[in-house]
Amino acid sequence: MMEKSTWSQRLIKWFYGLDRTLDEYEQHVLDRAGHHITVGLMAYLLLSGLGVSFLAGMVGVNTSLVIWQFTNLGVCLVAWGYLSWAIYKLHLSDIEVTTKQYQGAIKAVLKKSQRQTLVTVVLFQMIDSLSNAWLDSASYWQTFFSWPQLRTLLIFAVVMGGASVLIGMARVKVVY
Amino acid sequence: MNRVKEYRQRAHLSQMGLAEAIGVARQTINMIENDKYNPSLALCLNLARVLNTDLNTLFWLEADTKE
């Protein structure tokens, strides 16, 4: 039965592009995964703070902070991987269609991927140009339209757009 | 433990058809049929209503089977 969704469920749904209403079982799965991740991250936060203090005494503050950054990245990837695995295993992200609806669903997925890629890439370019312009003491628009900046944008668009299309197409499942 | 699959097949319903009738995802029906998820009372009552039976026929405790 449909229940009122919590903020963490809404966040997870937004992040993974799950746009349909989730039923009680799906909400239960997301809640459980969200709780695991929250508890895990809190434990990591406490332990890593302690660990980095010990590490700073052994290898120096700068090295310990660099190590901490990498472990933070690793932990984020593990949390993301766990949630993605839960969603994939339980088919929460599947878009189930009949044979007749398949072509339409693929077209819709492609359109959505294009839109998402465009928005993300433009946003990335704006933020990246801003930081680069500030670092190089150059004007914003000059940096925005500079070749190295546009080249990075193109690579990012191709990689992200390609991945988005492939993931989107894999989500469409024909149910007989 | 439940007889959802048996009663669904008797009613000539697919998992998708039953899911649509009670407003849940097909995966939820699959999980219930395979005893991997214990549905809420409201969902059990809805299943019983759509499958034209009662709760006691559709669901029972595993301990009751062993007795």
PDB file of C-alpha atoms in Angstrom:
ATOM      1  CA  MET A   1       0.000   0.000   0.000  1.00  0.00           C
ATOM      2  CA  MET A   2       1.247   3.494  -0.727  1.00  0.00           C
ATOM      3  CA  GLU A   3       2.652   5.286   2.289  1.00  0.00           C
ATOM      4  CA  LYS A   4       3.898   8.837   2.781  1.00  0.00           C
ATOM      5  CA  SER A   5       7.517   8.934   1.673  1.00  0.00           C
ATOM      6  CA  THR A   6      10.276  10.247   3.944  1.00  0.00           C
ATOM      7  CA  TRP A   7      12.915  12.811   2.906  1.00  0.00           C
ATOM      8  CA  SER A   8      15.580  10.070   2.576  1.00  0.00           C
ATOM      9  CA  GLN A   9      13.302   8.075   0.266  1.00  0.00           C
ATOM     10  CA  ARG A  10      12.656  11.202  -1.811  1.00  0.00           C
ATOM     11  CA  LEU A  11      16.417  11.884  -1.982  1.00  0.00           C
ATOM     12  CA  ILE A  12      17.206   8.332  -3.070  1.00  0.00           C
ATOM     13  CA  LYS A  13      14.393   8.416  -5.648  1.00  0.00           C
ATOM     14  CA  TRP A  14      15.673  11.697  -7.071  1.00  0.00           C
ATOM     15  CA  PHE A  15      19.296  10.487  -7.168  1.00  0.00           C
ATOM     16  CA  TYR A  16      18.444   7.244  -8.953  1.00  0.00           C
ATOM     17  CA  GLY A  17      15.711   8.694 -11.181  1.00  0.00           C
ATOM     18  CA  LEU A  18      12.962   6.500  -9.746  1.00  0.00           C
ATOM     19  CA  ASP A  19       9.954   8.540 -10.778  1.00  0.00           C
ATOM     20  CA  ARG A  20       7.078   6.195  -9.951  1.00  0.00           C
ATOM     21  CA  THR A  21       5.318   5.927  -6.589  1.00  0.00           C
ATOM     22  CA  LEU A  22       6.901   3.237  -4.442  1.00  0.00           C
ATOM     23  CA  ASP A  23       4.757   0.680  -2.644  1.00  0.00           C
ATOM     24  CA  GLU A  24       5.270  -0.519   0.952  1.00  0.00           C
ATOM     25  CA  TYR A  25       7.816  -3.197   0.062  1.00  0.00           C
ATOM     26  CA  GLU A  26       9.943  -0.841  -2.036  1.00  0.00           C
ATOM     27  CA  GLN A  27       9.801   1.833   0.666  1.00  0.00           C
ATOM     28  CA  HIS A  28      10.826  -0.789   3.228  1.00  0.00           C
ATOM     29  CA  VAL A  29      13.849  -1.765   1.114  1.00  0.00           C
ATOM     30  CA  LEU A  30      14.951   1.845   0.607  1.00  0.00           C
ATOM     31  CA  ASP A  31      14.450   2.635   4.300  1.00  0.00           C
ATOM     32  CA  ARG A  32      16.568  -0.338   5.352  1.00  0.00           C
ATOM     33  CA  ALA A  33      19.348   0.542   2.895  1.00  0.00           C
ATOM     34  CA  GLY A  34      19.193   4.205   4.000  1.00  0.00           C
ATOM     35  CA  HIS A  35      19.493   3.214   7.680  1.00  0.00           C
ATOM     36  CA  HIS A  36      22.452   0.917   6.984  1.00  0.00           C
ATOM     37  CA  ILE A  37      24.241   3.685   5.123  1.00  0.00           C
ATOM     38  CA  THR A  38      23.481   6.327   7.766  1.00  0.00           C
ATOM     39  CA  VAL A  39      24.746   4.118  10.620  1.00  0.00           C
ATOM     40  CA  GLY A  40      27.787   3.076   8.578  1.00  0.00           C
ATOM     41  CA  LEU A  41      28.697   6.655   7.670  1.00  0.00           C
ATOM     42  CA  MET A  42      28.268   7.869  11.244  1.00  0.00           C
ATOM     43  CA  ALA A  43      30.515   5.093  12.556  1.00  0.00           C
ATOM     44  CA  TYR A  44      33.068   5.910   9.865  1.00  0.00           C
ATOM     45  CA  LEU A  45      32.923   9.612  10.737  1.00  0.00           C
ATOM     46  CA  LEU A  46      33.685   8.919  14.405  1.00  0.00           C
ATOM     47  CA  LEU A  47      36.376   6.312  13.778  1.00  0.00           C
ATOM     48  CA  SER A  48      38.088   8.118  10.908  1.00  0.00           C
ATOM     49  CA  GLY A  49      38.298  11.342  12.965  1.00  0.00           C
ATOM     50  CA  LEU A  50      40.094   9.386  15.655  1.00  0.00           C
ATOM     51  CA  GLY A  51      42.219   7.487  13.145  1.00  0.00           C
ATOM     52  CA  VAL A  52      43.353  10.578  11.274  1.00  0.00           C
ATOM     53  CA  SER A  53      44.543  12.135  14.552  1.00  0.00           C
ATOM     54  CA  PHE A  54      46.740   9.094  15.236  1.00  0.00           C
ATOM     55  CA  LEU A  55      47.902   9.049  11.622  1.00  0.00           C
ATOM     56  CA  ALA A  56      48.862  12.746  11.790  1.00  0.00           C
ATOM     57  CA  GLY A  57      51.252  11.944  14.647  1.00  0.00           C
ATOM     58  CA  MET A  58      52.861   9.160  12.622  1.00  0.00           C
ATOM     59  CA  VAL A  59      53.084  10.486   9.041  1.00  0.00           C
ATOM     60  CA  GLY A  60      52.413  14.214   9.428  1.00  0.00           C
ATOM     61  CA  VAL A  61      49.277  16.312   9.101  1.00  0.00           C
ATOM     62  CA  ASN A  62      49.393  16.846   5.314  1.00  0.00           C
ATOM     63  CA  THR A  63      49.914  13.182   4.420  1.00  0.00           C
ATOM     64  CA  SER A  64      47.249  12.051   6.863  1.00  0.00           C
ATOM     65  CA  LEU A  65      44.759  14.526   5.345  1.00  0.00           C
ATOM     66  CA  VAL A  66      45.518  13.265   1.833  1.00  0.00           C
ATOM     67  CA  ILE A  67      44.970   9.673   3.022  1.00  0.00           C
ATOM     68  CA  TRP A  68      41.745  10.769   4.702  1.00  0.00           C
ATOM     69  CA  GLN A  69      40.477  12.334   1.471  1.00  0.00           C
ATOM     70  CA  PHE A  70      41.020   9.075  -0.382  1.00  0.00           C
ATOM     71  CA  THR A  71      39.369   6.967   2.320  1.00  0.00           C
ATOM     72  CA  ASN A  72      36.426   9.403   2.302  1.00  0.00           C
ATOM     73  CA  LEU A  73      36.111   8.933  -1.449  1.00  0.00           C
ATOM     74  CA  GLY A  74      36.359   5.151  -1.024  1.00  0.00           C
ATOM     75  CA  VAL A  75      33.655   5.114   1.655  1.00  0.00           C
ATOM     76  CA  CYS A  76      31.362   7.271  -0.526  1.00  0.00           C
ATOM     77  CA  LEU A  77      31.860   4.851  -3.423  1.00  0.00           C
ATOM     78  CA  VAL A  78      31.100   1.864  -1.173  1.00  0.00           C
ATOM     79  CA  ALA A  79      27.888   3.544   0.111  1.00  0.00           C
ATOM     80  CA  TRP A  80      26.832   4.409  -3.448  1.00  0.00           C
ATOM     81  CA  GLY A  81      27.670   0.888  -4.628  1.00  0.00           C
ATOM     82  CA  TYR A  82      25.664  -0.703  -1.805  1.00  0.00           C
ATOM     83  CA  LEU A  83      22.582   1.394  -2.545  1.00  0.00           C
ATOM     84  CA  SER A  84      22.898   0.808  -6.296  1.00  0.00           C
ATOM     85  CA  TRP A  85      23.272  -2.932  -5.711  1.00  0.00           C
ATOM     86  CA  ALA A  86      20.146  -2.990  -3.497  1.00  0.00           C
ATOM     87  CA  ILE A  87      18.161  -1.069  -6.109  1.00  0.00           C
ATOM     88  CA  TYR A  88      19.425  -3.240  -8.979  1.00  0.00           C
ATOM     89  CA  LYS A  89      18.935  -6.545  -7.126  1.00  0.00           C
ATOM     90  CA  LEU A  90      15.355  -5.718  -6.211  1.00  0.00           C
ATOM     91  CA  HIS A  91      14.593  -4.336  -9.689  1.00  0.00           C
ATOM     92  CA  LEU A  92      13.432  -1.037  -8.193  1.00  0.00           C
ATOM     93  CA  SER A  93      14.799   0.904 -11.133  1.00  0.00           C
ATOM     94  CA  ASP A  94      13.250  -1.363 -13.777  1.00  0.00           C
ATOM     95  CA  ILE A  95      10.895   0.265 -16.246  1.00  0.00           C
ATOM     96  CA  GLU A  96       8.551  -2.604 -17.100  1.00  0.00           C
ATOM     97  CA  VAL A  97       6.821  -2.408 -20.467  1.00  0.00           C
ATOM     98  CA  THR A  98       4.980  -4.677 -22.864  1.00  0.00           C
ATOM     99  CA  THR A  99       6.443  -5.494 -26.294  1.00  0.00           C
ATOM    100  CA  LYS A 100       4.201  -2.831 -27.856  1.00  0.00           C
ATOM    101  CA  GLN A 101       5.373  -0.158 -25.411  1.00  0.00           C
ATOM    102  CA  TYR A 102       9.102  -0.991 -25.803  1.00  0.00           C
ATOM    103  CA  GLN A 103       9.981   1.432 -28.624  1.00  0.00           C
ATOM    104  CA  GLY A 104       8.142   4.299 -26.927  1.00  0.00           C
ATOM    105  CA  ALA A 105       9.862   3.568 -23.615  1.00  0.00           C
ATOM    106  CA  ILE A 106      13.311   3.540 -25.260  1.00  0.00           C
ATOM    107  CA  LYS A 107      12.558   6.875 -26.949  1.00  0.00           C
ATOM    108  CA  ALA A 108      11.435   8.357 -23.614  1.00  0.00           C
ATOM    109  CA  VAL A 109      14.574   7.066 -21.895  1.00  0.00           C
ATOM    110  CA  LEU A 110      16.802   8.557 -24.619  1.00  0.00           C
ATOM    111  CA  LYS A 111      15.048  11.914 -24.336  1.00  0.00           C
ATOM    112  CA  LYS A 112      15.419  11.916 -20.557  1.00  0.00           C
ATOM    113  CA  SER A 113      19.116  10.953 -20.806  1.00  0.00           C
ATOM    114  CA  GLN A 114      19.766  13.789 -23.279  1.00  0.00           C
ATOM    115  CA  ARG A 115      18.006  16.289 -21.028  1.00  0.00           C
ATOM    116  CA  GLN A 116      19.851  15.120 -17.904  1.00  0.00           C
ATOM    117  CA  THR A 117      23.218  15.141 -19.674  1.00  0.00           C
ATOM    118  CA  LEU A 118      22.652  18.624 -21.081  1.00  0.00           C
ATOM    119  CA  VAL A 119      21.665  20.098 -17.710  1.00  0.00           C
ATOM    120  CA  THR A 120      24.520  18.390 -15.822  1.00  0.00           C
ATOM    121  CA  VAL A 121      27.156  19.260 -18.421  1.00  0.00           C
ATOM    122  CA  VAL A 122      26.154  22.937 -18.617  1.00  0.00           C
ATOM    123  CA  LEU A 123      26.051  23.176 -14.809  1.00  0.00           C
ATOM    124  CA  PHE A 124      29.466  21.491 -14.575  1.00  0.00           C
ATOM    125  CA  GLN A 125      30.884  23.875 -17.202  1.00  0.00           C
ATOM    126  CA  MET A 126      29.547  26.912 -15.342  1.00  0.00           C
ATOM    127  CA  ILE A 127      31.016  25.831 -11.974  1.00  0.00           C
ATOM    128  CA  ASP A 128      34.306  24.623 -13.475  1.00  0.00           C
ATOM    129  CA  SER A 129      34.721  27.833 -15.527  1.00  0.00           C
ATOM    130  CA  LEU A 130      34.082  29.914 -12.432  1.00  0.00           C
ATOM    131  CA  SER A 131      36.776  28.168 -10.391  1.00  0.00           C
ATOM    132  CA  ASN A 132      39.258  28.131 -13.298  1.00  0.00           C
ATOM    133  CA  ALA A 133      38.650  31.823 -14.080  1.00  0.00           C
ATOM    134  CA  TRP A 134      39.278  32.639 -10.428  1.00  0.00           C
ATOM    135  CA  LEU A 135      42.462  30.535 -10.294  1.00  0.00           C
ATOM    136  CA  ASP A 136      43.846  31.984 -13.575  1.00  0.00           C
ATOM    137  CA  SER A 137      42.624  35.540 -12.829  1.00  0.00           C
ATOM    138  CA  ALA A 138      40.872  35.516 -16.242  1.00  0.00           C
ATOM    139  CA  SER A 139      37.405  36.680 -17.270  1.00  0.00           C
ATOM    140  CA  TYR A 140      34.511  34.236 -16.773  1.00  0.00           C
ATOM    141  CA  TRP A 141      33.253  34.113 -20.385  1.00  0.00           C
ATOM    142  CA  GLN A 142      36.776  33.915 -21.794  1.00  0.00           C
ATOM    143  CA  THR A 143      37.370  30.837 -19.636  1.00  0.00           C
ATOM    144  CA  PHE A 144      33.901  29.455 -20.378  1.00  0.00           C
ATOM    145  CA  PHE A 145      34.533  29.423 -24.162  1.00  0.00           C
ATOM    146  CA  SER A 146      38.252  28.548 -24.049  1.00  0.00           C
ATOM    147  CA  TRP A 147      39.290  25.410 -25.981  1.00  0.00           C
ATOM    148  CA  PRO A 148      40.635  23.385 -22.977  1.00  0.00           C
ATOM    149  CA  GLN A 149      37.406  24.086 -21.126  1.00  0.00           C
ATOM    150  CA  LEU A 150      35.217  23.138 -24.115  1.00  0.00           C
ATOM    151  CA  ARG A 151      37.303  20.010 -24.724  1.00  0.00           C
ATOM    152  CA  THR A 152      36.735  18.855 -21.141  1.00  0.00           C
ATOM    153  CA  LEU A 153      33.044  19.638 -21.566  1.00  0.00           C
ATOM    154  CA  LEU A 154      32.840  17.526 -24.745  1.00  0.00           C
ATOM    155  CA  ILE A 155      34.618  14.549 -23.135  1.00  0.00           C
ATOM    156  CA  PHE A 156      32.387  14.811 -20.079  1.00  0.00           C
ATOM    157  CA  ALA A 157      29.247  15.047 -22.257  1.00  0.00           C
ATOM    158  CA  VAL A 158      30.207  11.993 -24.342  1.00  0.00           C
ATOM    159  CA  VAL A 159      31.162   9.843 -21.326  1.00  0.00           C
ATOM    160  CA  MET A 160      28.243  10.911 -19.139  1.00  0.00           C
ATOM    161  CA  GLY A 161      25.718  10.930 -21.984  1.00  0.00           C
ATOM    162  CA  GLY A 162      26.854   7.497 -23.174  1.00  0.00           C
ATOM    163  CA  ALA A 163      26.692   6.010 -19.679  1.00  0.00           C
ATOM    164  CA  SER A 164      23.290   7.606 -19.088  1.00  0.00           C
ATOM    165  CA  VAL A 165      21.866   6.181 -22.331  1.00  0.00           C
ATOM    166  CA  LEU A 166      23.259   2.686 -21.654  1.00  0.00           C
ATOM    167  CA  ILE A 167      21.966   2.613 -18.064  1.00  0.00           C
ATOM    168  CA  GLY A 168      18.580   3.973 -19.188  1.00  0.00           C
ATOM    169  CA  MET A 169      18.227   1.346 -21.917  1.00  0.00           C
ATOM    170  CA  ALA A 170      19.228  -1.443 -19.514  1.00  0.00           C
ATOM    171  CA  ARG A 171      16.436  -0.319 -17.165  1.00  0.00           C
ATOM    172  CA  VAL A 172      13.714  -0.971 -19.748  1.00  0.00           C
ATOM    173  CA  LYS A 173      12.493  -4.560 -19.321  1.00  0.00           C
ATOM    174  CA  VAL A 174       9.873  -6.280 -21.444  1.00  0.00           C
ATOM    175  CA  VAL A 175       7.291  -8.169 -19.389  1.00  0.00           C
ATOM    176  CA  TYR A 176       5.299 -10.842 -21.222  1.00  0.00           C
TER     177      TYR A 176
ATOM    178  CA  MET B   1       3.751 -18.851   4.273  1.00  0.00           C
ATOM    179  CA  ASN B   2       1.036 -18.160   1.744  1.00  0.00           C
ATOM    180  CA  ARG B   3      -1.052 -19.421  -1.148  1.00  0.00           C
ATOM    181  CA  VAL B   4      -0.998 -16.188  -3.145  1.00  0.00           C
ATOM    182  CA  LYS B   5       0.501 -17.818  -6.242  1.00  0.00           C
ATOM    183  CA  GLU B   6      -2.021 -20.674  -6.183  1.00  0.00           C
ATOM    184  CA  TYR B   7      -4.998 -18.336  -5.825  1.00  0.00           C
ATOM    185  CA  ARG B   8      -3.623 -15.900  -8.395  1.00  0.00           C
ATOM    186  CA  GLN B   9      -3.316 -18.682 -10.945  1.00  0.00           C
ATOM    187  CA  ARG B  10      -6.828 -19.880 -10.073  1.00  0.00           C
ATOM    188  CA  ALA B  11      -8.072 -16.347 -10.777  1.00  0.00           C
ATOM    189  CA  HIS B  12      -6.199 -16.405 -14.146  1.00  0.00           C
ATOM    190  CA  LEU B  13      -4.188 -13.356 -13.156  1.00  0.00           C
ATOM    191  CA  SER B  14      -0.566 -12.615 -14.013  1.00  0.00           C
ATOM    192  CA  GLN B  15       1.715 -11.125 -11.340  1.00  0.00           C
ATOM    193  CA  MET B  16       1.423  -7.829 -13.205  1.00  0.00           C
ATOM    194  CA  GLY B  17      -2.387  -8.073 -13.303  1.00  0.00           C
ATOM    195  CA  LEU B  18      -2.629  -8.750  -9.569  1.00  0.00           C
ATOM    196  CA  ALA B  19      -0.124  -5.993  -8.822  1.00  0.00           C
ATOM    197  CA  GLU B  20      -2.168  -3.489 -10.824  1.00  0.00           C
ATOM    198  CA  ALA B  21      -5.394  -4.603  -9.145  1.00  0.00           C
ATOM    199  CA  ILE B  22      -4.080  -3.816  -5.663  1.00  0.00           C
ATOM    200  CA  GLY B  23      -1.775  -0.931  -6.550  1.00  0.00           C
ATOM    201  CA  VAL B  24       1.699  -2.361  -5.882  1.00  0.00           C
ATOM    202  CA  ALA B  25       4.714  -3.263  -8.034  1.00  0.00           C
ATOM    203  CA  ARG B  26       5.000  -6.678  -9.693  1.00  0.00           C
ATOM    204  CA  GLN B  27       8.203  -7.327  -7.737  1.00  0.00           C
ATOM    205  CA  THR B  28       6.257  -6.988  -4.499  1.00  0.00           C
ATOM    206  CA  ILE B  29       3.876  -9.769  -5.561  1.00  0.00           C
ATOM    207  CA  ASN B  30       6.878 -11.879  -6.555  1.00  0.00           C
ATOM    208  CA  MET B  31       8.527 -11.335  -3.161  1.00  0.00           C
ATOM    209  CA  ILE B  32       5.300 -12.191  -1.303  1.00  0.00           C
ATOM    210  CA  GLU B  33       4.761 -15.362  -3.355  1.00  0.00           C
ATOM    211  CA  ASN B  34       8.309 -16.496  -2.619  1.00  0.00           C
ATOM    212  CA  ASP B  35       7.977 -15.770   1.133  1.00  0.00           C
ATOM    213  CA  LYS B  36      10.702 -13.123   0.956  1.00  0.00           C
ATOM    214  CA  TYR B  37       8.525 -10.307   2.262  1.00  0.00           C
ATOM    215  CA  ASN B  38       5.828 -10.175   4.935  1.00  0.00           C
ATOM    216  CA  PRO B  39       3.171  -7.773   3.654  1.00  0.00           C
ATOM    217  CA  SER B  40       1.282  -5.351   5.892  1.00  0.00           C
ATOM    218  CA  LEU B  41      -2.195  -6.263   7.117  1.00  0.00           C
ATOM    219  CA  ALA B  42      -3.767  -3.782   4.703  1.00  0.00           C
ATOM    220  CA  LEU B  43      -1.972  -5.388   1.764  1.00  0.00           C
ATOM    221  CA  CYS B  44      -2.948  -8.912   2.947  1.00  0.00           C
ATOM    222  CA  LEU B  45      -6.603  -7.844   3.163  1.00  0.00           C
ATOM    223  CA  ASN B  46      -6.438  -6.357  -0.315  1.00  0.00           C
ATOM    224  CA  LEU B  47      -4.877  -9.535  -1.698  1.00  0.00           C
ATOM    225  CA  ALA B  48      -7.592 -11.637  -0.070  1.00  0.00           C
ATOM    226  CA  ARG B  49     -10.306  -9.345  -1.475  1.00  0.00           C
ATOM    227  CA  VAL B  50      -8.954  -9.364  -5.030  1.00  0.00           C
ATOM    228  CA  LEU B  51      -8.326 -13.132  -4.947  1.00  0.00           C
ATOM    229  CA  ASN B  52     -11.825 -13.671  -3.586  1.00  0.00           C
ATOM    230  CA  THR B  53     -10.797 -15.527  -0.441  1.00  0.00           C
ATOM    231  CA  ASP B  54     -10.082 -14.821   3.243  1.00  0.00           C
ATOM    232  CA  LEU B  55      -6.922 -14.111   5.209  1.00  0.00           C
ATOM    233  CA  ASN B  56      -6.708 -17.505   6.965  1.00  0.00           C
ATOM    234  CA  THR B  57      -6.825 -19.365   3.680  1.00  0.00           C
ATOM    235  CA  LEU B  58      -4.244 -17.115   2.053  1.00  0.00           C
ATOM    236  CA  PHE B  59      -1.704 -16.717   4.867  1.00  0.00           C
ATOM    237  CA  TRP B  60      -0.541 -18.814   7.806  1.00  0.00           C
ATOM    238  CA  LEU B  61       2.437 -19.055  10.140  1.00  0.00           C
ATOM    239  CA  GLU B  62       5.308 -21.402   9.395  1.00  0.00           C
ATOM    240  CA  ALA B  63       5.012 -22.836  12.940  1.00  0.00           C
ATOM    241  CA  ASP B  64       1.448 -23.955  12.162  1.00  0.00           C
ATOM    242  CA  THR B  65       2.713 -26.087   9.273  1.00  0.00           C
ATOM    243  CA  LYS B  66       5.134 -27.967  11.542  1.00  0.00           C
ATOM    244  CA  GLU B  67       2.462 -28.885  14.093  1.00  0.00           C
TER     245      GLU B  67
END
